[in-house]
CSV table of C-alpha atoms in Angstrom, one decimal:
chain,number,residue,atom,x,y,z
A,104,MET,CA,22.1,47.0,-16.1
A,105,THR,CA,19.8,44.0,-16.0
A,106,GLU,CA,17.5,43.5,-18.8
A,107,GLU,CA,14.2,41.9,-17.9
A,108,LYS,CA,13.2,39.4,-20.5
A,109,PRO,CA,9.5,39.4,-21.3
A,110,ARG,CA,7.8,36.3,-20.1
A,111,SER,CA,6.7,33.9,-22.8
A,112,GLU,CA,3.0,34.0,-23.5
A,113,ASP,CA,2.6,30.2,-23.3
A,114,PHE,CA,4.4,29.8,-20.0
A,115,ASP,CA,2.1,28.9,-17.2
A,116,PRO,CA,3.8,28.5,-13.8
A,117,ARG,CA,0.8,26.6,-12.4
A,118,ALA,CA,0.9,24.0,-15.2
A,119,MET,CA,4.7,23.6,-14.7
A,120,LEU,CA,4.3,23.1,-11.0
A,121,ALA,CA,1.5,20.6,-11.6
A,122,GLU,CA,3.7,18.7,-14.0
A,123,VAL,CA,6.6,18.6,-11.6
A,124,ASP,CA,4.3,17.4,-8.8
A,125,GLY,CA,2.9,14.7,-11.1
A,126,VAL,CA,6.3,13.5,-12.1
A,127,SER,CA,7.6,13.4,-8.5
A,128,SER,CA,4.6,11.5,-7.3
A,129,ALA,CA,5.0,9.0,-10.2
A,130,MET,CA,8.7,8.6,-9.3
A,131,VAL,CA,7.9,8.0,-5.6
A,132,ASP,CA,5.1,5.7,-6.6
A,133,SER,CA,7.5,3.6,-8.7
A,134,THR,CA,9.5,2.7,-5.6
A,135,GLU,CA,6.6,1.1,-3.8
A,136,ALA,CA,5.3,-2.4,-4.2
A,137,PRO,CA,3.0,-2.9,-7.1
A,138,ARG,CA,-0.7,-2.9,-6.5
A,139,GLY,CA,-1.0,-6.4,-7.9
A,140,PHE,CA,1.4,-7.8,-5.3
A,141,MET,CA,-0.6,-6.1,-2.6
A,142,LEU,CA,-3.8,-7.5,-3.9
A,143,VAL,CA,-2.6,-11.0,-3.9
A,144,LEU,CA,-1.1,-10.6,-0.4
A,145,VAL,CA,-4.4,-9.2,0.9
A,146,ALA,CA,-6.3,-12.1,-0.7
A,147,LEU,CA,-4.0,-14.6,0.8
A,148,VAL,CA,-4.3,-13.1,4.3
A,149,ALA,CA,-8.1,-12.8,4.0
A,150,THR,CA,-8.3,-16.4,2.9
A,151,ALA,CA,-6.3,-17.6,5.8
A,152,MET,CA,-8.3,-15.5,8.2
A,153,ALA,CA,-11.7,-16.7,6.8
A,154,LEU,CA,-10.7,-20.4,6.8
A,155,SER,CA,-8.8,-20.5,10.1
A,156,THR,CA,-11.7,-22.0,12.1
A,157,VAL,CA,-13.2,-24.2,9.2
A,158,VAL,CA,-10.2,-26.2,7.9
A,159,PRO,CA,-7.4,-27.9,9.8
A,160,TRP,CA,-4.2,-26.0,10.6
A,161,PRO,CA,-2.0,-28.0,8.1
A,162,ALA,CA,-4.2,-26.7,5.3
A,163,ILE,CA,-3.8,-23.1,6.6
A,164,LEU,CA,0.0,-23.6,6.8
A,165,GLY,CA,-0.1,-25.1,3.3
A,166,LEU,CA,-1.9,-21.9,2.2
A,167,PHE,CA,0.9,-19.8,3.5
A,168,THR,CA,3.4,-21.8,1.4
A,169,LEU,CA,1.9,-19.7,-1.5
A,170,GLY,CA,3.8,-16.9,0.1
A,171,ILE,CA,7.1,-18.4,-1.3
A,172,PRO,CA,6.3,-17.7,-4.9
A,173,LEU,CA,4.8,-14.4,-3.8
A,174,GLY,CA,8.1,-13.5,-2.1
A,175,ILE,CA,10.0,-14.5,-5.2
A,176,TRP,CA,7.7,-12.3,-7.4
A,177,TYR,CA,8.3,-9.4,-5.0
A,178,TYR,CA,12.0,-9.8,-5.1
A,179,LEU,CA,12.1,-10.0,-8.9
A,180,VAL,CA,9.9,-7.0,-9.4
A,181,MET,CA,11.6,-4.8,-6.7
A,182,ARG,CA,15.1,-5.4,-7.8
A,183,LYS,CA,14.4,-3.6,-11.1
A,184,ARG,CA,12.9,-0.6,-9.4
A,185,PRO,CA,14.8,2.3,-7.9
A,186,LYS,CA,15.5,2.0,-4.2
A,187,PRO,CA,13.2,4.2,-2.1
A,188,ARG,CA,14.7,7.0,0.0
A,189,PRO,CA,14.2,6.2,3.6
A,190,VAL,CA,11.6,8.1,5.6
A,191,THR,CA,12.6,9.1,9.1
A,192,ARG,CA,9.1,8.5,10.4
A,193,HIS,CA,5.8,7.6,8.9
A,194,SER,CA,2.8,9.9,8.9
A,195,GLY,CA,-0.2,9.9,11.2
A,196,PRO,CA,-2.6,8.6,8.6
A,197,TYR,CA,-0.3,5.7,7.9
A,198,PHE,CA,-0.4,4.6,11.5
A,199,LEU,CA,-4.2,5.0,11.7
A,200,TYR,CA,-4.6,2.7,8.7
A,201,PHE,CA,-2.0,0.3,10.1
A,202,LEU,CA,-4.0,0.1,13.4
A,203,LEU,CA,-7.2,-0.5,11.4
A,204,LEU,CA,-5.4,-3.4,9.6
A,205,LEU,CA,-4.3,-4.9,12.9
A,206,LEU,CA,-7.7,-4.3,14.5
A,207,VAL,CA,-9.5,-6.1,11.6
A,208,THR,CA,-7.2,-9.1,11.7
A,209,GLN,CA,-7.6,-9.4,15.4
A,210,CYS,CA,-11.4,-8.9,15.5
A,211,SER,CA,-11.9,-11.3,12.6
A,212,ARG,CA,-10.7,-14.1,14.9
A,213,PHE,CA,-13.9,-13.5,17.0
A,214,TRP,CA,-16.1,-14.3,14.0
A,215,GLU,CA,-16.2,-18.1,13.7
A,216,PRO,CA,-18.2,-19.0,10.6
A,217,GLY,CA,-20.2,-22.2,10.8
A,218,THR,CA,-21.3,-22.5,7.2
A,219,TRP,CA,-19.6,-21.9,3.9
A,220,TRP,CA,-21.7,-18.8,3.0
A,221,GLU,CA,-20.5,-17.3,6.3
A,222,VAL,CA,-16.9,-18.1,5.3
A,223,VAL,CA,-17.5,-16.3,2.0
A,224,ALA,CA,-19.1,-13.3,3.8
A,225,LYS,CA,-16.2,-13.2,6.3
A,226,TRP,CA,-13.7,-13.3,3.4
A,227,LEU,CA,-15.4,-10.5,1.6
A,228,VAL,CA,-15.6,-8.3,4.7
A,229,VAL,CA,-12.0,-9.0,5.7
A,230,PHE,CA,-10.7,-8.6,2.2
A,231,GLY,CA,-12.5,-5.3,1.7
A,232,ILE,CA,-11.3,-3.7,4.9
A,233,LEU,CA,-7.7,-5.0,4.5
A,234,TRP,CA,-7.5,-3.8,0.9
A,235,PHE,CA,-8.9,-0.4,1.9
A,236,SER,CA,-6.3,0.0,4.7
A,237,MET,CA,-3.4,-1.4,2.6
A,238,SER,CA,-4.1,0.9,-0.3
A,239,ARG,CA,-4.5,3.9,2.1
A,240,MET,CA,-1.3,3.0,3.8
A,241,ARG,CA,0.4,3.0,0.4
A,242,THR,CA,-1.1,6.3,-0.6
A,243,ALA,CA,-0.1,7.9,2.8
A,244,THR,CA,3.5,6.6,2.3
A,245,VAL,CA,3.7,8.1,-1.2
A,246,ASN,CA,2.2,11.4,-0.1
A,247,HIS,CA,4.5,11.6,2.9
A,248,ARG,CA,7.6,10.8,0.8
A,249,VAL,CA,6.7,13.5,-1.7
A,250,LYS,CA,6.0,16.0,1.1
A,251,ASP,CA,9.2,15.1,2.9
A,252,ALA,CA,11.3,15.5,-0.3
A,253,ASN,CA,9.8,18.9,-1.0
A,254,GLU,CA,10.5,20.2,2.5
A,255,ARG,CA,14.2,19.0,2.6
A,256,PRO,CA,16.7,21.8,2.1
A,257,VAL,CA,18.8,21.5,-1.1
């Protein structure tokens, strides 16, 4: 005979599921690049795109040498983090935000600022849209990894 144990009064399955979901999202989030790294990378790209028609090309290439310490920072941070589980394919929202990122970088080439206030305006617009799309790409990747992990058979 099986005895049914009475359920504890303070046991709330919804709260437990919410806690598990939060922990799994935090674990997947810890495998992605830090937001500070992404912010610096987007600022570097936006600066290069804004200055591409105003300053000579050696200055733009010199700006991209800042990518070397950025790459070293990324390597040092990511080697301490857990390795992300590979995703077989990215989600639809990820590709939409990636296409937005590509579209903005290509269309920003058509805007050739003539004065420095136009350079600042171009930088603000490009930075804002690139940051929006990069952060949404990161969120879509995290959500897709959590969903993919939850749907895998054990």
